[in-house]
Every structure is written in C-alpha cells, then in structure tokens.
C-alpha cells in the first residue's frame, strides 16, 4: 500500500475530446508506475465507470500515443452518472476494481461530476483540464488549446490565400461558445480585420468602422473571425448584414467546425499534459483531493475543483488592444 | 520578333483560384524569358484585361511564389467580358500592350471565355487547367487538385480523432459540384464508410447497408464523405435521415468549405504547374492556339479547347470498387 | 477452399519502410476478407517468417492505420533468409500457418528474396512496390514516393526562409542513392538553382554556371538539391569547392536524412497503396504469381518480378529541361 | 513631433533569423502608425544601417507577412559594426534618415551591439527577443522558440515512424548550442528515452541505464534527443559509443539542422511577436531606452538590455524530472 493509502489510481477522459489528452493519460500511467502504484484505465468516461469498462494499464499500453490526437480511452457524456443510482454503480465498480483515487481529464462539466461523486462517496479525485476552449479557471492554459489555435490559424491561412486572390471578405467562425480565447488569439495571429467574441459587446457599427479603416489604407481582402458564442446573431447573419451595407463586397462564410478538436498535439500541449499528468498523481500522493492540477506562471498549482468550475479566466484586455492596433 | 511572330506573351489567372497557379505563372514567365520573349501579367483575369491592369514581368517578379497558394495576379469573374463590347475593350488593351498571345490559367468557364475571345479577335490563346475539382477533359490532373486532396484528408484525419474518441458518425462535405473526384479519392484515403458523389446515383438504403456492414465487424465510429453536388439532398438532410433511421447514433456534420482552395501547393502540383507553364509557352511558339496544355500518362498533350470544355473526365470505376472493398 | 486453391494469404512488409505501407497492408487484409479468404500478418519481414512471428488479421486489426506512416507489421532485413536453410524454415512456417500465397510489400531487395523463395519452394507470391525512392520498374509510382516528396519540399521551404533572410546558398542532400527522382522533382518544386542527380553526369562547372546565371538576374539566395548518390563527391565537398570558387558566398549544408521515410502518407500514396493491395489479392486469385502489381498510366498492371528487379525507371528528360528553364 | 521627441522609429532584424520576426516587424510598423509616428525599415541589420539600406514603411508594406517565416528585412552579421568607425557611419545614416529611436529584433549578440551603439551615440533603443533558442533573460519565451519546438517534434514524429518500423535507436541532434530548452521540451514531447543537454552533466552511463530500463519494459525502439551543445562529444560519438556497448542495436543518427529556423510561425509566436512589437513602440513613447521588451507570467515587462545579455534563463528542474519519470 502506497503513501496516503493509495495503491491503485483510476484514470479517465471525459467530455469533449482535446489534443493532448493521450499525453496526459500517458503521464498519469507512467507516474503511477514510477511511484510504485497500479493504474487502471476507464473507457468512455463516467459511463465506462458505471459499466465497469475498466482495464489495467502498464508502461507499454501508453507507448506511441503522446503524439496522437483524440483519446485512446475514448470519452462520452453520461446521463446515468447525473443520477444518484448511476453514481452508486460507478462507486461500486471503483471498489470492485480496487481503485483508490481517480484522475479525471476533462472540462468543467466533467469536474462537476467529479466533485459530486467525490462528496457523495468520499472518493479521492483530481482533475486535469483538457479542453480546447481554455475556459477553465485555475490554469493559464488547458490541454488542447494551443493545438486548436494552430489548427485554426493553419485553416485561416489557407482561407486567406483565396480571400486575397479574389479580394474577398471572409467571415470565419471558430469554436468557443462561452469564451473568446480561440477567436481572439487566432484572429490576432491571422491579421483579422475584426474579431467578434462573447466577452466584448461589439456593435455591428464598430465592425463596419474597422472594415472601412482597412479599406482606406488599401486593404482589398479581409478576414473577420467570429467566436461561435458571439451575440450579434451568428456568422451567417453577420455576412448578410454586411452584404446589405456593402453590396459590392464579395463575401464568404466558413465554419471551421470539428477539425478544431482533432490533430496531433502541439509541443506545448504535449509538455503541458505531461506535467499535469505527473502533478495529478503526485498531488494524490500528497493527500490532495477535490482539486484541479494546473499551470500558472509556468508553475504547477492546485485549485479547489469548486473554484475551477465556478470562476472563469478573463480575456486579457491587452490582447483586445493588440487586435485593434494591428488591424490597420 | 520571335518564332510564330510572337514577341510578348500575356498571362492571367481566371475563375476560382487553385494552389499551384503561382507555380504555373512562374513557369510561363521564365519560359518566356528563356525563349527570348517578353511576358506581361494581367491582374484580376479578363476584368483586368478590360481595365488595362497589365504590367511587365521579369524573372525576379516571380521569385519565391512557387510555394505559395492563391495567385499573385489575383483572379475575378468578369461580367463585362461576357459582352461583345467588353471583349473589344480587352482586345484593344491587348494590342496596346503589344501582347501577341495569351495564356489563361483557369477552369472551363475561363476557357469558354478564351475560346470566344480568340475566335472573335483572332487572338492566339492557350489554356492551362487550374482548378481543384479535376473536372477538365484533356488532362489526367488539374493544377490544385492534388493539394486539395491533401488538405481534405488532413482535415478528415483530425475529424477522425474526435469521431473515434466519441464513437461518432461524421458526415463531411467536400468540394466538387459536378465531379466526385475529390470525394472519391479523399474518401478512400480516409477510410470512409461510404462516399456519395454526383456520378453515382446512390440510394440512401445503400448507405445504410454500408453502415450496418461496418457495425457488424465492430466499427464504432465512421466517416461518410459527401460531394457537395451529390443528389440525395445535401449533407444536413443525410444526417437527419440517418438520425431517424438510427436514433442511437451520435451524428455530426462538417462542411470543409473554402480551406480546400488554399494552402501551399503539394510537390505534385508544383511540378505539374511548372511543366504546363513551359508547355503553354512552347506550344504557342510551335504555332498552337485554342488548345489546352495537359498531362496524360505523364506526357504533355494539347487538347482543342473546345473539347476540354465540352467533354468530361469520367470517374474511374476501379476506384469505386476499391472504396466498396475497403469499407469493411 | 477459394479460387486457385488459395485459402489463406500471408502478408509482410520488408526492407526500408515507406509511408503508405500500412494502407497497402489494410487493403490486402480487407480484400482477402472481401474475397472470402483468411489473411495472416507476418511481422518483421522474412525474419518473422523464419521465426514464425505470424498472426491472424481481421478487418478491425487494420482499423485506423491508413493514415499512419511506418508499418505496424514492422520490417527488417534478414541475413538468414539469404541462406537456403533460412528459406526452408520460412517455408515450413508458411505451411504450418496454412498460408497458400504471399504478398510482399517492399523494394527490389525484398522482391529478389521473394523470387528466389518462390522458385525454390513453389510458393505463390506477388510483390507490391513500397519504397520512397521510386526506383522500381513496372510502376509509375512506388508507395511512399509522393509522401517523401512532400516531406522534402516542406523541409526545403523552411530552409528557404532562412536562406532568403541571410542571402545564403544552401546545399540540401535528399535521399535517392541510385535514383534522382526525389531530388529532381523536389528540386523543381522548390525552385532549386541546380539539381545534382546520379543519372546526370554534371560537371561542377555547370553548377557554377547556373549559380552565376541566377546571380546575374539578381538572385541573392539559392538552394542546390543534391541526391545522396550523385557523383561529384557528396554535399560537403560540393560546399567546400563552391566556397573556394566563391569565397564571399555564405554557404550552408543540410542533410535531410531519415525524416524523409516517415510521416502520414499523402492522399496519392494512400489511394495508390489501397489499389495495389487489392490488385495483389485479386492477382493471386486470378492465378498470377511471381509478379509485381503496379500502376501505369493510371491502370493496374502486373510485371514479372524478375523484370521489376532488373530494369529501372528512367528519369524523364523533359523534367531535366524543366529544371533548367526554371532556374533563371 | 511625437511624445518623448520621437517622430520616426527605425526597425531592423539582426542575427539569426527566427519565425515570427515578420510578425514583430509588422507590429512595430503598425503600432508606430497607430501612434502617429513614421516607421523606417533597415535591411540586413546593422550592416544595412551602415550602408544606408533604409526605406519608409506604411501599413500595407507589412501586409500578409504575419504568417511568413524568415524576415522580409533580411538579417546579417556585421563586422564593420563592431568597429567605432562602423558605428559612426551607422549613426550618421540614422540621423540622415531622421530616425529618433531604434527597435532591434534579434538575440543577445544583436543586443550587445545595440547597447554599445546606444551608449556611444545616445541613441534610444529597445530590443525584442527573436531567436529560436529561448536563451535570453527577461522573457519567458523568445520569438521563434515555440515554432522551432513544433518543427522539431514534427520531424521526430516522422523519425519515430521509421524507428518503430525497424526497432531502431535514433540519436537526433537539435539546435541549442548554449541552452537545452529545445532539446528538453521536444524530447519530452516526443517521448525520448533520454535527453542530453548542456545544462546537465550527464555521464554516458546514465544514458545506458535509461536505455536498459526502457528495454526491460519491452521498449523496442527509442529516440535520444541531443542538444548540439551537449558535452559528451557530439551525436556521432554518442552513436559510436552506444554501438560498442550494444553491438546488436540498430542505430541511426539524424541532425535536424537548419529546418529548425524556418517555417510559418505558430499561433503563440505570432501573438507573442505582435505583443512585443507594440510594447517596444509604446516603451519608447514612455521614455524607455536600453531595455528589452519581454513577457513574464503573461505580462509585458521591460528588462535592462545589459541584464538581458548577461543573465540566463535556467532550465526548469521540474521538466528534467518530468523527462525522467516519463521515459519508462
């Protein structure tokens, strides 16, 4: 029996998948082994816990996954786990498999589940933030966010080729229902003429102003990046309004969609995931529970999982100013 | 004055842009210089000819563009050129600029314009097939097609990461309004469960059969690739019908859109474009006109531009069988 | 028992690995199943056959490999197989595993082994050309070649960024000990100032001439692509001689090395591999043996394996001219 | 005349090029214009200043460069600038062009030049850290570092394909003569069996221990990442020693070389460069001089340029432990 009475760690990925989840899983497995513990993988998130979809993992079971997108444990959303009965089944399977502590790699929905489960059944649990949206409090970056940014800019770079060739205006919708991190950073990185995000209550007139400013300096084509959660009515409506205002513009719309969730993880995401996977195991061994492992100012920090769920990272006002200054 | 009384060649890109157009342009310019001719670039296609948007090009004006998507000459569709008056203006600018022969890099719409213009004003003209759709008769491959295929499979590879992580069914719409080349080849390359193309009058039942066949062998996620021109009602309707038939499937739709037109050209497209650009200039010097330069069985061939417009490459039946055999 | 008394097909990858080998393997497995046959995988090439490293493959055992570089069957060179005793052991394992026919995915070394083995023990065998070098007679393209070309040009595009920023001359060595296909095509695609290949007996003076020609038109940086098999003394000597001739040049050398063998296969390679894998199985069922499946003018063809070994694809003289014309 | 008596800002890139330098340049130009200043570009670093290779830049002169590697201003090392006479010439050209303050994008060599120049001639100067090596004190990240990391891991991922296919051991040399940041992070991200960096005085026995540990858990192939500045004798010697110790290992060496300097900048690098470019201009307007703009804990900070030159970022010991734990 290891320190803190932990002998076996269970690990799952839950909620939406994100590039780097496999790297985090690998780190959890290898850090467990390094610390003399057993590690068991739980497939398909909480639903797999309920259905006893659980298996032992050794060092080689996570070979050659650090560079793969998605998650080899798969992920799912589980209605049953939102019920008391479901969580009871999950707990019984935890005991049956000798799992003493749980590492949950996912987003805030998954952490809410972890928190309730942990309180109800006194299960030790640590969360690892895995989501492309970067909208989790307690860490400067979530796993998958950096990769998604690079996927988005590579896509917009391609769109820019065709925008320039035709002197077109492109509205590009990127992910981020509640948070504009992807839109703001990718928009700056692609030289967007304007960036519409939920955190900034733009008026459509400001977008038109920006477009006219660009036009005056000789800009012939432009890209407007729109977060899916912005509130002016969606990317197609924006295009429509713009066409009414500027009938001579050649306007196109592209919704990037699910390509943003996949792809080989970037170096930053692989390293972040590796660090957080180890930190989660070491946190459990130090007696931590109901916390999330994160990175702030490049240091590992643990945040109460409740706080991680309730609070939100705020958009950096400096970046908004950067985007304004550069859209000339 | 060069052979065939050609002293100055004009070159334009026209219609939809395609990766590799810059490489073709570079080859036209350098082959002109190599043969002791002048070369003039015409911006924005036929519209630029009408508006006298024409400039001299030397060897350095095409430096460092071979690896760039889009077209530095830009492209446009011109309503005015569809009128007799417009073409007259275009012809006058041709004369004014001393252009003796025209190279048009574009698709069949652009070739139709070239043909009429050439007949009306006795202008020497050669076409180079530049379009991602590969739907032009007289060449095994069009410039941009290979790049678009790689862009599509890279996108679907990313989608596959998330499809697998969630055991999902994805309907992915790719370009190809009249031709299923992109869908068929990318579908095979991504291991699609089914591929819906305009050339094959599928019944939706066959798609369901294929999905059930995959399921029986244990397939948990799958990708259906759909050409935008298929005739079952569009990718969203397909998803809807499938959801009705299989309510337990977790179904998602992605429309790849304009990212397919951009991006750095692949090696094959750069080499193809380089060859065709040279061939066009040499064809003109050999007295050819109203033809399209293409590659068949890896040899340069010239096809009457009329034939290139009217006939169509047929989908290879072997490939359709390949897709059926592999979707197990 | 199937047609031609074939019930079970064995498949291996042999020699150097190439991107697309997995796609070919997948096609062999699924085409076998489609035709009612069993399929067994042999690990580590002929050595695995000798060591009975053989296992049954079903449709799911090749899931999600079509997009992966390398080979899940692994590959090796086997000294033992070059001996009569080794081949006898191999044959016994073939019989023991009920394998009636063999598909060998590899290069000419592997095909030579297959030929001898087949003659000695009357084993049915079909080869599939898998090598990045494109140096196998009987097919227009080998599996892996197109991917390697794209890997090479992406690397050289990066080198070009730094070459231009510093006004430097770069000598870049690419693979191709006996054949200049990679060098010639990637050199054209990257706008190389000169391309040195084994097939062309360049004199170093011609290289200097080309460099001076570029300089005269204002070229400040340049790339010289060198096939590893060229005969002027290797990339480092070339750089040294150039430095002696032009002491003011800022010269750098890069050897691309093994990155050229890996990477996710391109669309063209995945489709080619899929076609050839199916063709090999169907060829065996039609009674073919001691042949290689290839593609010529986009049609499946079978070439006697002896011919595939002895003859060689010749470098296209048109391409050499293309490279000369464009290096202005 | 603007605030702080600054009317015109001069900007140059100096030393080794790095991806993101163009994005920084674009930000300097546009931030100058935003603040009502003029901006002049200086080509080829200090040498261009000496040779009066200086031109005015407007908002469109930096269009469509944010996504390009290298530097459109080009860069060079200048012997003349190391002399008093050279710097006097440079100063005269500065005055002649009406440049009131200088932004130098480069590494510590360039900053040393800036410091001496600034002291000698009372020139206002701010540095922006642009180098892939991440070895500059006063910023958490240098411009180009994140891109280089992704370039390295993409290359090693390819090498891994072939390493696995052959059960090989690969020694991969990456850049970083004085600093192991690239090696350590890319090594973690690629699951390297061992990572040799200048900061850690490894003994070769420890490397052998690590290799044996991996072997015992069933690892058949492995990657050893080596920083070019490590002190065991270079990557070729390491391979040789290893071959002596383990004659049965199939060992290969790859030196990644100059591909690490090029390529389209990553999202993180484009955003970092954009922020620092603006910060440099605003810093000058606030009266700052002889400082470097950097980012620490995601906030803009200014560090005396002397400190930036003399001090060094230290390798994070946590990361070294991460690499040890994960190499199982």
Coordinates of C-alpha atoms in Angstrom, one line a residue, chain A:
Chain A
X1 CA 0.0 0.0 0.0
X2 CA 1.5 3.3 -1.1
X3 CA 1.5 6.7 0.6
X4 CA -1.9 8.1 1.6
X5 CA -3.3 4.6 1.4
X6 CA -3.3 4.8 -2.4
X7 CA -2.4 1.7 -4.2
X8 CA -4.3 2.0 -7.5
X9 CA -5.2 5.0 -9.5
X10 CA -8.0 5.1 -12.0
X11 CA -7.9 7.5 -14.9
X12 CA -10.5 8.6 -17.5
X13 CA -11.1 11.1 -20.2
X14 CA -14.4 12.8 -20.1
X15 CA -16.5 15.4 -22.0
X16 CA -15.3 16.8 -25.3
X17 CA -12.0 15.3 -26.5
X18 CA -8.9 17.6 -26.9
X19 CA -5.5 17.0 -28.4
X20 CA -3.1 16.2 -25.6
X21 CA -5.5 14.0 -23.6
X22 CA -3.4 11.0 -24.6
X23 CA -0.2 12.7 -23.4
X24 CA -1.9 13.4 -20.1
X25 CA -3.1 9.8 -19.8
X26 CA 0.4 8.5 -20.6
X27 CA 1.9 10.7 -17.9
X28 CA -0.7 9.5 -15.3
X29 CA 0.1 5.9 -16.1
X30 CA 3.9 6.3 -16.1
X31 CA 3.9 8.5 -13.0
X32 CA 1.8 5.9 -11.2
X33 CA 4.3 3.2 -12.1
X34 CA 7.2 5.4 -11.2
X35 CA 5.6 5.8 -7.7
X36 CA 5.0 2.1 -7.3
X37 CA 1.3 2.3 -7.9
X38 CA -1.0 0.4 -10.2
X39 CA -3.0 2.3 -12.8
X40 CA -6.3 1.3 -14.3
X41 CA -7.9 2.9 -17.4
X42 CA -11.6 3.6 -17.5
X43 CA -13.1 3.8 -21.0
X44 CA -15.8 6.2 -22.1
X45 CA -15.7 8.5 -19.1
X46 CA -18.2 8.1 -16.2
X47 CA -20.4 5.8 -18.4
X48 CA -17.5 3.4 -18.5
X49 CA -17.2 3.5 -14.8
X50 CA -20.9 2.7 -14.5
X51 CA -20.5 -0.2 -17.0
X52 CA -17.3 -1.5 -15.5
X53 CA -15.3 -0.8 -18.7
X54 CA -12.0 -0.8 -16.8
X55 CA -8.6 -2.4 -17.5
X56 CA -5.1 -2.4 -16.2
X57 CA -2.5 -0.2 -17.8
X58 CA 1.2 -0.8 -17.9
X59 CA 4.0 1.4 -19.3
X60 CA 3.7 -0.1 -22.8
X61 CA -0.1 0.4 -23.0
X62 CA 0.6 4.1 -23.4
X63 CA 3.5 3.7 -25.9
X64 CA 3.3 5.9 -29.0
X65 CA 0.2 7.8 -28.0
X66 CA 1.9 11.0 -26.9
X67 CA 1.7 12.3 -30.5
X68 CA -1.9 11.3 -31.2
X69 CA -5.0 13.5 -31.1
X70 CA -8.2 12.2 -29.5
X71 CA -8.1 9.8 -26.6
X72 CA -7.5 6.1 -26.6
X73 CA -9.7 5.8 -23.5
X74 CA -12.5 7.4 -25.5
X75 CA -14.9 9.8 -24.0
X76 CA -18.6 10.1 -23.6
X77 CA -21.3 12.1 -21.8
X78 CA -23.2 10.0 -19.3
X79 CA -26.8 10.8 -18.4
X80 CA -26.8 7.9 -15.9
X81 CA -24.0 9.5 -13.9
X82 CA -26.1 12.5 -13.3
X83 CA -28.4 10.3 -11.1
X84 CA -27.6 9.1 -7.6
X85 CA -28.1 5.5 -8.7
X86 CA -25.7 5.9 -11.5
X87 CA -23.0 7.3 -9.3
X88 CA -23.6 4.4 -6.8
X89 CA -23.0 1.9 -9.5
X90 CA -19.9 3.8 -10.5
X91 CA -18.6 3.8 -6.9
X92 CA -19.2 0.0 -6.6
X93 CA -17.2 -0.6 -9.8
X94 CA -14.4 1.6 -8.4
X95 CA -14.3 -0.5 -5.2
X96 CA -14.6 -3.7 -7.2
X97 CA -11.5 -2.7 -9.3
X98 CA -9.6 -1.7 -6.2
X99 CA -9.3 1.9 -7.4
X100 CA -8.4 4.2 -4.5
X101 CA -8.3 7.5 -6.3
X102 CA -9.5 8.9 -9.6
X103 CA -7.9 11.3 -12.2
X104 CA -10.4 12.9 -14.4
X105 CA -9.1 14.5 -17.6
X106 CA -11.8 16.9 -19.0
X107 CA -13.6 20.2 -18.8
X108 CA -15.9 21.8 -16.2
X109 CA -18.8 19.5 -16.8
X110 CA -16.6 16.6 -16.0
X111 CA -15.3 18.3 -12.9
X112 CA -18.8 19.0 -11.6
X113 CA -19.4 15.3 -11.9
X114 CA -16.1 14.6 -10.1
X115 CA -17.0 17.0 -7.3
X116 CA -20.4 15.5 -6.6
X117 CA -19.1 11.9 -6.9
X118 CA -16.2 12.7 -4.6
X119 CA -18.5 14.3 -2.0
X120 CA -21.1 11.6 -2.1
X121 CA -18.8 8.6 -1.9
X122 CA -15.7 10.1 -0.3
X123 CA -13.6 9.3 -3.4
X124 CA -10.2 11.0 -3.8
X125 CA -10.2 12.8 -7.1
X126 CA -8.0 15.2 -9.0
X127 CA -9.0 16.9 -12.3
X128 CA -6.8 17.7 -15.2
X129 CA -8.1 20.5 -17.5
X130 CA -8.4 19.0 -21.0
X131 CA -10.5 21.2 -23.4
X132 CA -9.6 23.3 -26.4
X133 CA -11.7 26.3 -25.1
X134 CA -9.2 27.4 -22.4
X135 CA -12.2 28.5 -20.3
X136 CA -11.2 26.8 -17.0
X137 CA -10.1 28.8 -14.0
X138 CA -7.0 27.7 -12.2
X139 CA -4.7 27.2 -15.1
X140 CA -3.2 29.6 -17.7
X141 CA -3.7 27.0 -20.4
X142 CA -5.9 24.0 -20.9
X143 CA -4.7 20.9 -22.7
X144 CA -5.6 21.1 -26.4
X145 CA -5.9 24.9 -26.5
X146 CA -2.6 25.6 -28.1
X147 CA -3.1 22.8 -30.7
X148 CA -6.6 24.2 -31.6
X149 CA -5.1 27.6 -32.1
X150 CA -2.6 26.3 -34.5
X151 CA -5.2 24.3 -36.4
X152 CA -7.4 27.4 -36.6
X153 CA -4.6 29.6 -38.0
X154 CA -3.5 27.0 -40.5
X155 CA -7.1 26.9 -41.8
X156 CA -7.4 30.6 -41.9
X157 CA -4.0 30.9 -43.6
X158 CA -5.5 28.8 -46.4
X159 CA -8.7 30.8 -46.5
X160 CA -6.5 33.9 -46.7
X161 CA -4.9 32.6 -49.9
X162 CA -8.3 32.5 -51.6
X163 CA -9.5 35.7 -49.9
X164 CA -6.5 37.6 -51.4
X165 CA -6.8 36.1 -54.8
X166 CA -10.4 37.3 -55.1
X167 CA -10.3 40.5 -53.0
X168 CA -12.9 38.9 -50.7
X169 CA -14.2 39.4 -47.2
X170 CA -14.4 36.1 -45.2
X171 CA -16.3 35.5 -42.0
X172 CA -14.8 32.6 -40.2
X173 CA -16.5 31.0 -37.3
X174 CA -14.3 29.3 -34.7
X175 CA -15.1 27.4 -31.5
X176 CA -15.6 29.0 -28.2
X177 CA -19.3 29.1 -27.1
X178 CA -18.6 30.8 -23.8
X179 CA -15.1 32.1 -24.2
X180 CA -13.4 34.1 -26.9
X181 CA -9.8 32.9 -26.3
X182 CA -9.5 30.9 -29.6
X183 CA -11.1 33.7 -31.6
X184 CA -9.0 36.5 -30.1
X185 CA -5.7 34.8 -30.3
X186 CA -6.2 33.2 -33.7
X187 CA -7.6 36.4 -35.0
X188 CA -4.5 38.4 -33.9
X189 CA -2.3 35.6 -35.4
X190 CA -4.1 35.8 -38.8
X191 CA -4.2 39.5 -39.0
X192 CA -8.0 39.6 -38.8
X193 CA -9.7 42.9 -39.6
X194 CA -12.0 42.3 -36.7
X195 CA -12.7 39.7 -34.0
X196 CA -16.1 39.2 -32.5
X197 CA -16.1 37.4 -29.1
X198 CA -18.8 36.9 -26.4
X199 CA -16.8 38.9 -23.9
X200 CA -16.9 42.1 -25.9
X201 CA -20.3 43.5 -26.7
X202 CA -19.5 44.8 -30.1
X203 CA -21.9 46.8 -32.0
X204 CA -22.0 45.9 -35.7
X205 CA -21.2 49.5 -36.5
X206 CA -17.7 49.1 -34.9
X207 CA -17.1 46.2 -37.2
X208 CA -18.1 48.3 -40.2
X209 CA -15.8 51.1 -38.9
X210 CA -12.9 48.7 -38.8
X211 CA -13.6 47.4 -42.3
X212 CA -13.7 50.9 -43.6
X213 CA -10.5 51.8 -41.8
X214 CA -8.8 48.8 -43.5
X215 CA -10.2 49.8 -46.9
X216 CA -8.9 53.3 -46.6
X217 CA -5.3 52.1 -46.2
X218 CA -5.7 50.0 -49.3
X219 CA -6.8 46.6 -47.8
X220 CA -8.5 44.7 -50.6
X221 CA -9.4 41.5 -48.7
X222 CA -10.1 40.8 -45.1
X223 CA -10.9 38.1 -42.6
X224 CA -13.4 38.6 -39.7
X225 CA -13.0 35.9 -37.0
X226 CA -16.2 35.2 -35.1
X227 CA -16.5 33.1 -31.9
X228 CA -19.5 30.7 -32.1
X229 CA -20.8 32.3 -28.9
X230 CA -20.8 36.0 -30.0
X231 CA -24.1 37.7 -29.7
X232 CA -24.7 39.6 -32.9
X233 CA -26.6 36.8 -34.4
X234 CA -24.2 34.3 -35.8
X235 CA -21.7 34.3 -38.7
X236 CA -24.3 33.9 -41.5
X237 CA -26.3 36.9 -40.2
X238 CA -23.2 39.0 -39.9
X239 CA -22.4 38.2 -43.5
X240 CA -25.9 39.1 -44.5
X241 CA -25.9 42.5 -42.7
X242 CA -22.5 43.3 -44.2
X243 CA -23.8 42.5 -47.7
X244 CA -26.7 44.9 -47.2
X245 CA -24.3 47.6 -46.0
X246 CA -21.6 46.9 -48.7
X247 CA -23.3 45.4 -51.7
X248 CA -20.1 45.5 -53.7
X249 CA -18.2 43.3 -51.2
X250 CA -17.6 39.7 -52.3
X251 CA -18.4 38.0 -49.0
X252 CA -17.9 34.3 -48.0
X253 CA -18.6 32.4 -44.8
X254 CA -16.7 29.4 -43.4
X255 CA -17.5 27.5 -40.2
X256 CA -14.3 25.6 -39.2
X257 CA -16.2 23.1 -37.1
X258 CA -14.9 19.8 -35.7
X259 CA -11.4 19.9 -37.3
X260 CA -10.6 22.2 -34.4
X261 CA -10.9 19.3 -31.9
X262 CA -8.5 16.9 -33.6
X263 CA -5.0 16.7 -34.8
X264 CA -1.6 15.8 -33.4
X265 CA -1.0 17.8 -30.3
X266 CA 1.5 20.7 -30.4
X267 CA 4.7 20.6 -28.4
X268 CA 3.3 23.0 -25.8
X269 CA 0.3 20.8 -25.3
X270 CA 2.3 17.6 -25.0
X271 CA 4.6 19.1 -22.4
X272 CA 1.7 20.7 -20.5
X273 CA -0.2 17.4 -20.5
X274 CA 2.9 15.5 -19.4
X275 CA 3.4 17.9 -16.5
X276 CA -0.2 17.9 -15.4
X277 CA -0.5 14.1 -15.5
X278 CA 2.5 13.7 -13.2
X279 CA 1.3 16.5 -11.0
X280 CA -2.1 14.8 -10.6
X281 CA -0.5 11.6 -9.4
X282 CA 1.9 13.4 -7.1
X283 CA -0.9 15.5 -5.8
X284 CA -2.9 12.5 -4.8
X285 CA 0.2 11.0 -3.1
X286 CA 0.5 14.2 -1.1
X287 CA -3.1 13.8 0.1
X288 CA -4.7 16.3 -2.2
X289 CA -8.2 15.7 -3.4
X290 CA -11.1 17.6 -5.0
X291 CA -8.6 19.9 -6.7
X292 CA -7.5 20.5 -10.3
X293 CA -3.9 20.5 -11.4
X294 CA -3.0 23.5 -13.5
X295 CA -0.1 25.7 -14.6
X296 CA 0.2 29.3 -13.6
X297 CA 3.1 31.5 -14.5
X298 CA 4.7 28.2 -15.5
X299 CA 4.4 26.7 -12.1
X300 CA 2.2 23.7 -11.1
X301 CA -0.7 24.9 -8.9
X302 CA -3.7 23.1 -7.4
X303 CA -7.0 24.8 -7.4
X304 CA -10.1 23.6 -5.4
X305 CA -12.2 22.0 -8.1
X306 CA -15.2 24.0 -7.0
X307 CA -13.3 27.2 -7.8
X308 CA -12.2 25.8 -11.1
X309 CA -15.9 25.2 -12.0
X310 CA -17.3 28.5 -10.8
X311 CA -14.7 31.1 -11.7
X312 CA -13.6 31.9 -15.2
X313 CA -10.4 33.1 -16.8
X314 CA -10.9 36.6 -18.2
X315 CA -9.9 37.8 -21.6
X316 CA -6.8 39.8 -21.4
X317 CA -7.6 43.5 -22.2
X318 CA -4.1 44.0 -23.6
X319 CA -4.8 41.4 -26.3
X320 CA -8.0 43.2 -27.3
X321 CA -6.0 46.4 -27.7
X322 CA -3.3 44.5 -29.7
X323 CA -6.0 43.3 -32.1
X324 CA -7.3 46.9 -32.5
X325 CA -3.8 48.4 -33.1
X326 CA -2.8 45.7 -35.7
X327 CA -6.0 45.8 -37.8
X328 CA -4.8 48.8 -39.8

